[in-house]
Amino acid sequence: MFPLTEENKHVAQLLLSTGTCPRCIFRFCGVDFHAPYKLPYKELLNELQKFLETEKDELILEVPNPPPKKIRLQELEDGIDRIDNLSQNGEGKVSNIEDGHIASKNSNLNVCNVCLGILQEFCEKEFIKKVCQKVEASGFEFTNLVFSVSFPPQLSVREHAASLLVKQEMGKQSLSLGRNDIVQLKEAYKWITHPLFSEELGVPIDGKSLFEVSVVFAHPETVEDCHFLRAICPECFKPAKNKQSVFTRMAVMKALNKIKEEDFRKQFPCPPNSPKAVCTVLEIECAHGAVFVAGRYNKYSRNLPQTPWIIDGERKLESSVEELISDHLLAVFKAESFNFSSSGREDVDVRTLGNGRPFAIELVNPHRVHFTSQEIKELQQKINNSSNKIQVRDLQLVTREAIGHMKEGEEEKTKSYSALIWTNKAIQKKDIEFLNDIKDLKIDQKTPLRVLHRRPLAVRTRIIHSMETRYVDEHHFHLYLKTQAGTYIKEFVHGDFGRTKPNIGSLMNVTADILELDVESVDVDWPPALDD
């Protein structure tokens, strides 16, 4: 059943005669069900032609000094025949051209003066197939997708001009046209293309999918359509660092909402002029949202930084914990880049023992995303076999939201350490036993000198929950500590020139220093432990 009614005839005939395509005519007539838009272009033109035919020649366009009725109807039929003949000659053929854009081979197409060919060529099966070929060649792994399009901002200007024309025509019939009565171009485009994409790729369209296929359209011929708006509404077009042009869709829409109807008509033709060429496709891009891998790592080397150690552009050590783990993940997930985070960090000369330190890695734009638990175990084993400096456990895929568990309450968590302490004065076992009795000792730590270049100057209060000592000899003892996360252990031992108070040196009335430090546990219950 044809979607237009007798009430729509005047508007449909007016739009068609001024160069508007059938699908845009449907939009301005408020056709809000999908089926008519999905018909092939040739069939749409034939149906529209039949609809507008009238035995009594009773449809007359009201224009100044109209020509005889018979001439006008003949011109209308000729226009329909021209478009119909074009459709028979090859509906919307698309090809790659030398500059890398996709453009029309059919130079005789009467291009729609509103959508600039978007609802003519670029929602036909041939174009969708070309997009799908690029998707399949991209090498991404996906089970659904979200399809996004970016239209030239001047389409909004042309749509506004056409809506004013339709509004005027409907007013002559004592009818009204609201903004919500017009089906948006993007909606109509998706109604047509989504089923075609699903059929061609064999996967559903899902707005929540992490895999996105985006198509960016441009129309150089009409790029200046928007420029008059800047002179009338300059406050809407403010330069932004991340935008190449001030004429964004949002800025244009903001200006169109402000401009008076009479001012618009003085500056822009209603109906809009017909262009010579259809839009070009600037780019077809595929991208996958980040995936996240978490685990815990042990660090056994006292000569390995957590992240690459680079000073003044010069690398100081050949590797890092981050790289020993991430290099394997990048290769297997076929990701473009990564971001590493962890629950705290240890110094280059500090080992991390026990159950290890929680970490998470964001893998950006991964091409492979589906792994079995066995494959993840094998990946963990591959990491562990590649180096004796680190070991990874509990490696698993996690969500972005789950990473928050690693960071939340970080200051309230506890960490356990073991340290080998040196004293300048000779000590006996009884000289250190009093440390075992100290519980929940509050200390004030001014930002250590060694990190002052990357941390703001501040005084932070931290708690030493408990200490346990083991005598070694008259100048050495082992100190086992349980502290609030964020405590600078080295500074608690030697005092950092009085910047940490109290400290082991001041408590024992000696000069103390730390020779070795190990992280024994990081008490964060994340990620979940896995069975070996």
XYZ file of C-alpha atoms in Angstrom:
532
model
C 0.000 0.000 0.000
C 1.404 3.389 -1.030
C 2.079 5.461 2.099
C 0.907 8.877 0.850
C -2.709 10.071 0.970
C -4.751 12.586 -0.994
C -3.892 15.112 1.688
C -0.200 14.723 0.795
C -0.568 15.221 -2.954
C 0.053 18.951 -3.103
C 3.157 18.706 -0.929
C 4.490 15.647 -2.780
C 4.019 17.279 -6.178
C 5.617 20.532 -4.997
C 8.677 18.754 -3.578
C 9.150 16.492 -6.591
C 8.876 19.419 -8.992
C 11.551 21.334 -7.084
C 14.053 18.461 -7.125
C 13.369 16.405 -3.993
C 13.753 12.608 -4.042
C 10.883 10.229 -3.185
C 12.311 9.158 0.181
C 12.710 12.761 1.308
C 9.135 13.392 0.132
C 8.049 10.574 2.424
C 9.959 12.184 5.291
C 8.316 15.575 4.829
C 4.912 13.923 4.539
C 5.482 12.281 7.938
C 5.689 8.669 6.750
C 7.033 7.055 9.912
C 6.842 3.344 9.108
C 9.861 1.627 7.591
C 8.617 -0.479 4.684
C 8.137 2.238 2.016
C 11.660 3.570 2.479
C 13.126 0.119 1.865
C 11.674 -0.237 -1.632
C 14.229 -0.034 -4.477
C 14.625 3.466 -5.845
C 13.179 2.626 -9.275
C 10.097 1.109 -7.722
C 9.616 4.149 -5.487
C 9.686 6.481 -8.501
C 7.175 4.352 -10.394
C 4.829 4.263 -7.416
C 5.139 7.992 -6.847
C 4.439 8.626 -10.525
C 1.263 6.558 -10.396
C 0.187 8.330 -7.219
C 0.601 11.794 -8.733
C -1.194 10.943 -11.988
C -4.739 12.361 -12.089
C -7.293 11.919 -14.815
C -8.917 15.268 -14.201
C -5.670 17.260 -14.083
C -6.916 18.709 -10.817
C -3.500 19.172 -9.107
C -2.293 22.713 -9.711
C 0.813 24.199 -8.117
C 0.297 27.708 -6.832
C 3.189 29.790 -8.093
C 3.368 33.443 -9.208
C 2.079 33.863 -12.805
C 1.606 30.083 -13.320
C 1.917 28.717 -16.868
C -1.050 26.861 -18.342
C -2.048 23.771 -16.380
C -1.344 21.374 -19.237
C 2.247 22.621 -19.586
C 2.890 22.245 -15.865
C 1.632 18.687 -15.744
C 3.706 17.818 -18.808
C 6.830 19.223 -17.097
C 6.069 17.133 -14.005
C 5.697 13.961 -16.073
C 8.893 14.740 -17.978
C 10.741 15.170 -14.667
C 9.509 11.827 -13.416
C 10.449 10.162 -16.708
C 13.969 11.621 -16.501
C 14.494 10.191 -13.025
C 12.843 6.927 -14.012
C 15.113 6.568 -17.047
C 18.099 7.263 -14.841
C 17.017 4.516 -12.476
C 16.758 2.055 -15.361
C 20.275 2.952 -16.490
C 21.829 1.785 -13.243
C 20.609 2.583 -9.788
C 23.262 4.424 -7.827
C 26.430 2.804 -9.090
C 29.293 3.407 -6.682
C 32.988 3.080 -7.320
C 36.315 3.971 -5.813
C 37.926 6.936 -7.521
C 41.539 8.012 -7.608
C 41.507 10.265 -4.546
C 40.237 7.464 -2.371
C 36.681 8.762 -2.086
C 33.641 6.832 -3.184
C 31.548 8.731 -5.725
C 28.940 8.149 -8.370
C 29.654 6.764 -11.818
C 26.256 8.019 -12.891
C 26.826 11.683 -13.712
C 23.254 12.077 -15.079
C 21.538 11.532 -11.731
C 19.071 14.251 -10.729
C 20.492 14.721 -7.260
C 18.019 15.403 -4.455
C 18.171 19.042 -3.361
C 17.619 18.065 0.281
C 19.579 14.865 1.061
C 22.205 15.451 -1.683
C 21.930 11.823 -2.778
C 22.143 10.176 0.654
C 18.701 8.561 0.271
C 19.275 7.859 -3.410
C 22.613 6.161 -3.999
C 23.947 5.530 -0.536
C 21.236 3.287 0.845
C 21.051 0.962 -2.121
C 22.392 -2.589 -1.873
C 25.427 -1.950 -4.067
C 26.815 0.727 -1.735
C 26.083 -1.351 1.378
C 28.002 -4.249 -0.171
C 31.045 -2.007 -0.695
C 30.948 -0.918 2.937
C 30.609 -4.540 4.065
C 33.581 -5.551 1.919
C 35.683 -3.014 3.765
C 34.360 -4.259 7.121
C 35.224 -7.849 6.278
C 38.681 -6.832 5.047
C 39.409 -4.917 8.269
C 40.196 -8.095 10.192
C 38.029 -7.285 13.222
C 36.295 -10.000 15.189
C 32.654 -9.128 15.966
C 29.276 -10.714 16.646
C 27.220 -7.521 16.301
C 27.866 -3.924 15.345
C 26.707 -0.354 15.696
C 26.455 1.623 12.475
C 27.028 5.373 12.597
C 26.922 8.007 9.894
C 28.146 11.584 9.735
C 26.321 13.840 7.293
C 27.508 17.219 5.978
C 26.174 20.015 8.219
C 24.666 21.826 5.228
C 22.027 19.105 5.015
C 20.425 20.701 8.071
C 20.209 24.036 6.233
C 18.638 22.418 3.177
C 16.205 20.458 5.306
C 15.207 23.681 7.072
C 14.606 25.395 3.722
C 12.475 22.501 2.475
C 10.479 22.431 5.712
C 9.645 26.138 5.329
C 8.433 25.443 1.792
C 6.266 22.523 2.973
C 4.981 24.548 5.907
C 3.911 27.328 3.552
C 2.152 24.899 1.191
C 0.327 23.140 4.010
C -0.747 26.492 5.431
C -2.633 27.131 2.170
C -4.581 23.959 2.946
C -5.185 25.044 6.553
C -2.801 22.315 7.718
C 0.139 22.677 10.086
C 3.637 21.170 10.108
C 5.448 20.586 13.384
C 9.161 19.887 13.705
C 8.429 16.374 14.969
C 6.197 15.635 11.973
C 9.260 15.337 9.709
C 11.154 12.054 9.827
C 14.842 12.787 10.438
C 17.219 11.924 7.607
C 19.433 9.806 9.860
C 16.432 7.801 11.081
C 15.222 7.066 7.566
C 18.746 6.138 6.486
C 19.089 3.646 9.318
C 15.662 2.140 8.649
C 16.843 1.318 5.149
C 20.459 0.333 5.774
C 20.356 -1.610 9.063
C 18.522 -4.639 7.609
C 20.850 -4.592 4.601
C 23.941 -4.590 6.833
C 22.576 -7.420 8.978
C 21.742 -9.489 5.913
C 25.113 -8.905 4.253
C 27.302 -9.451 7.355
C 25.126 -12.033 9.113
C 25.158 -10.203 12.475
C 22.586 -7.986 14.224
C 22.790 -4.204 14.560
C 23.075 -3.402 18.260
C 23.375 0.119 19.630
C 25.385 -1.206 22.580
C 27.920 -3.085 20.458
C 31.601 -2.316 21.005
C 32.276 -2.716 17.283
C 31.455 0.387 15.256
C 31.304 0.923 11.529
C 31.208 4.617 10.673
C 30.711 6.343 7.336
C 31.549 10.037 6.882
C 29.882 11.897 4.006
C 30.890 15.251 2.510
C 29.562 17.497 -0.237
C 32.185 20.059 -1.332
C 29.875 21.667 -3.897
C 27.485 23.007 -1.217
C 29.916 23.509 1.648
C 29.211 27.255 1.686
C 25.490 26.742 2.341
C 26.100 27.254 6.059
C 28.290 30.326 5.878
C 25.522 32.949 5.996
C 24.500 31.639 9.417
C 27.803 32.741 10.940
C 27.147 36.355 9.993
C 23.674 36.248 11.560
C 24.491 34.126 14.641
C 28.256 34.509 15.282
C 27.882 33.317 18.886
C 26.952 29.852 17.591
C 30.208 29.359 15.689
C 33.076 29.570 18.128
C 36.358 27.831 17.197
C 37.219 24.674 19.125
C 40.644 23.069 19.380
C 39.465 19.613 18.369
C 37.257 20.751 15.464
C 38.592 21.412 11.968
C 35.655 23.689 11.126
C 33.326 25.892 13.151
C 30.444 24.672 10.992
C 29.586 21.556 12.977
C 26.135 20.009 12.833
C 25.403 21.098 16.387
C 26.479 24.686 15.699
C 24.366 24.837 12.531
C 21.312 23.431 14.348
C 21.787 25.949 17.154
C 21.865 28.799 14.629
C 18.810 27.485 12.752
C 16.866 27.427 16.016
C 17.724 31.092 16.587
C 17.298 32.581 13.127
C 13.958 34.140 12.199
C 12.069 32.597 9.299
C 12.035 35.794 7.267
C 15.784 36.298 7.768
C 16.457 32.757 6.621
C 14.374 33.193 3.463
C 16.313 36.353 2.565
C 19.625 34.477 2.753
C 18.818 30.989 1.428
C 16.533 29.805 -1.392
C 13.335 27.952 -0.503
C 13.252 25.432 -2.119
C 17.023 24.814 -2.089
C 18.860 24.690 -5.405
C 19.525 21.313 -6.992
C 23.206 20.267 -6.834
C 25.149 18.805 -9.724
C 26.734 15.885 -7.846
C 25.896 13.518 -5.014
C 27.814 13.370 -1.768
C 31.207 11.745 -1.578
C 32.254 9.293 1.105
C 35.279 10.718 2.914
C 35.953 7.609 4.955
C 34.617 4.265 6.041
C 36.129 3.325 9.378
C 35.925 0.294 11.618
C 36.836 0.451 15.284
C 36.366 -1.754 18.310
C 35.878 -0.421 21.817
C 38.617 -1.181 24.310
C 38.741 -4.492 26.146
C 40.303 -4.907 29.567
C 42.546 -7.598 30.991
C 43.367 -7.828 34.690
C 45.538 -9.974 36.911
C 48.212 -9.835 39.608
C 51.935 -9.714 39.017
C 54.967 -10.694 41.052
C 58.233 -8.866 40.447
C 61.411 -10.757 41.406
C 64.051 -8.379 40.060
C 65.629 -5.459 41.920
C 66.577 -3.883 38.625
C 63.205 -3.602 36.879
C 60.899 -0.557 36.888
C 57.146 -0.946 36.795
C 56.869 1.322 33.730
C 59.496 2.324 31.146
C 62.212 4.384 32.844
C 63.012 7.265 30.517
C 64.788 10.446 31.633
C 65.277 13.378 29.245
C 64.389 11.134 26.341
C 66.996 8.518 27.278
C 65.992 5.035 28.313
C 67.703 3.902 31.517
C 66.698 0.233 31.669
C 65.849 -2.091 28.820
C 62.478 -3.341 30.043
C 59.683 -2.915 32.579
C 56.877 -4.884 34.216
C 54.385 -3.078 31.991
C 56.147 -4.092 28.784
C 56.864 -7.685 29.802
C 53.116 -8.190 30.225
C 51.615 -5.851 27.635
C 53.770 -6.842 24.671
C 52.194 -10.300 24.700
C 48.665 -8.939 25.096
C 49.098 -6.456 22.247
C 50.185 -9.213 19.891
C 47.443 -11.685 20.799
C 44.574 -9.159 20.900
C 45.942 -7.391 17.797
C 45.404 -4.060 19.548
C 46.719 -0.675 18.446
C 47.926 0.456 21.870
C 47.397 -0.069 25.595
C 47.091 1.716 28.928
C 48.551 0.097 32.051
C 47.322 0.749 35.599
C 47.884 -0.952 38.941
C 47.077 -0.785 42.625
C 50.079 1.334 43.594
C 53.615 0.875 42.355
C 56.959 -0.313 43.667
C 60.378 1.240 43.132
C 62.787 -0.226 40.614
C 64.792 -1.957 43.397
C 61.758 -3.341 45.274
C 60.417 -6.834 44.761
C 56.709 -7.697 44.856
C 56.109 -11.114 46.409
C 53.158 -12.969 47.939
C 50.001 -12.952 45.856
C 51.310 -10.086 43.770
C 50.040 -6.629 42.873
C 46.693 -6.151 41.049
C 46.952 -4.616 37.591
C 44.696 -3.870 34.641
C 45.494 -3.212 30.995
C 43.213 -1.391 28.575
C 43.705 -2.693 25.038
C 42.764 -0.017 22.513
C 40.992 -0.957 19.267
C 41.601 -4.727 19.488
C 40.939 -6.761 16.363
C 40.567 -10.034 18.280
C 38.312 -10.064 21.341
C 36.935 -13.552 21.880
C 38.986 -15.970 23.977
C 38.202 -19.119 25.903
C 39.371 -19.444 29.493
C 41.876 -22.033 28.316
C 43.341 -19.579 25.778
C 43.739 -16.960 28.521
C 45.526 -19.534 30.695
C 47.872 -20.323 27.836
C 48.524 -16.616 27.355
C 49.379 -16.284 31.043
C 51.770 -19.197 30.767
C 53.397 -17.649 27.721
C 54.031 -14.423 29.662
C 55.477 -16.362 32.584
C 57.739 -18.445 30.374
C 59.145 -15.378 28.638
C 60.937 -13.904 31.664
C 62.227 -14.879 35.104
C 61.825 -11.297 36.308
C 58.042 -11.394 36.642
C 55.166 -13.849 36.998
C 51.471 -13.237 36.344
C 48.506 -14.935 37.989
C 44.692 -14.708 37.815
C 44.810 -13.287 34.257
C 41.257 -12.655 33.061
C 39.024 -10.459 30.914
C 37.135 -7.837 32.928
C 34.779 -4.932 32.278
C 35.695 -1.262 32.401
C 33.466 -0.871 35.455
C 35.211 -3.676 37.326
C 38.538 -1.831 37.187
C 37.051 0.633 39.649
C 37.347 -2.047 42.350
C 41.120 -1.832 42.045
C 41.140 1.905 42.746
C 38.241 2.412 45.123
C 39.236 2.759 48.754
C 42.878 2.545 47.763
C 43.996 4.799 50.623
C 42.147 2.656 53.177
C 43.680 -0.613 52.019
C 46.653 -2.134 53.814
C 49.953 -3.366 52.452
C 52.555 -5.586 54.064
C 56.313 -5.188 53.637
C 59.548 -6.774 54.745
C 62.721 -4.685 54.931
C 66.384 -5.217 55.802
C 67.442 -2.322 58.029
C 70.954 -0.995 58.737
C 71.838 1.124 61.773
C 74.961 3.209 62.317
C 75.159 2.230 65.990
C 75.615 -1.301 67.228
C 72.321 -2.760 68.485
C 71.203 -5.686 70.571
C 68.039 -7.702 70.189
C 66.475 -5.856 73.142
C 66.987 -2.506 71.310
C 64.442 -3.372 68.660
C 61.876 -5.366 70.617
C 59.875 -2.278 71.597
C 58.907 -1.795 67.939
C 56.822 -4.988 68.153
C 54.521 -3.319 70.678
C 53.721 -0.210 68.635
C 50.267 -0.335 67.049
C 48.533 2.126 64.679
C 51.324 4.663 64.791
C 50.407 7.911 63.021
C 53.181 9.486 60.971
C 53.319 12.696 58.913
C 55.088 12.424 55.584
C 56.053 15.444 53.559
C 56.331 14.570 49.875
C 59.674 12.723 49.583
C 62.525 14.525 47.859
C 62.937 11.657 45.397
C 59.376 12.050 44.011
C 58.986 15.799 44.411
C 59.549 16.284 40.672
C 56.328 14.383 39.886
C 54.184 14.795 43.014
C 52.811 18.012 44.572
C 54.316 19.167 47.842
C 52.028 18.115 50.684
C 52.040 16.564 54.147
C 50.182 13.250 54.253
C 49.219 11.430 57.453
C 49.653 7.676 57.257
C 49.251 4.824 59.732
C 51.756 2.092 60.565
C 49.356 -0.581 61.803
C 51.927 -2.988 63.176
C 55.651 -3.887 63.141
C 57.557 -7.050 63.847
C 61.345 -7.325 64.107
C 63.900 -10.098 63.650
C 67.451 -9.473 64.836
C 70.257 -10.283 62.358
C 73.454 -8.779 63.819
C 74.604 -5.654 65.634
C 74.023 -3.446 62.616
C 71.159 -5.226 60.829
C 67.616 -6.429 61.507
C 64.565 -7.426 59.512
C 61.456 -5.289 59.895
C 58.023 -6.573 58.905
C 55.387 -3.860 58.572
C 51.668 -3.640 57.928
C 50.804 -0.104 56.817
C 48.143 2.040 55.261
C 48.387 2.075 51.481
C 50.313 5.063 50.213
C 52.955 5.003 52.962
C 56.495 5.743 51.829
C 58.353 2.907 53.577
C 61.915 3.993 52.735
C 61.247 7.435 54.183
C 59.653 5.929 57.298
C 62.945 4.107 57.906
C 65.535 6.847 57.251
C 63.383 9.928 57.863
C 64.136 11.721 54.577
C 66.076 14.494 56.340
C 63.295 14.970 58.864
C 60.474 15.101 56.287
C 58.850 11.955 57.782
C 58.102 12.108 61.520
C 58.402 9.943 63.485
C 60.642 7.426 61.715
C 62.622 4.318 62.651
C 65.779 6.382 63.148
C 64.100 8.825 65.536
C 62.251 6.055 67.411
C 65.523 4.150 67.985
C 67.707 7.273 68.299
C 70.034 6.017 65.562
C 70.742 6.721 61.934
C 68.871 4.038 60.032
C 68.696 3.136 56.383
C 66.943 0.524 54.316
C 69.036 -1.937 52.316
C 66.321 -4.130 50.809
C 62.552 -3.843 50.565
C 59.924 -6.342 49.484
C 56.173 -5.925 49.093
C 54.723 -9.000 50.791
C 51.028 -8.375 50.101
C 48.626 -5.852 48.613
C 45.320 -6.351 50.386
C 42.978 -5.614 47.489
C 40.438 -8.379 46.812
C 40.530 -7.924 43.068
C 40.663 -9.378 40.526
C 38.975 -12.589 41.679
C 41.390 -15.447 42.286
C 41.252 -18.213 39.679
C 41.959 -21.898 40.030
C 45.297 -22.894 38.562
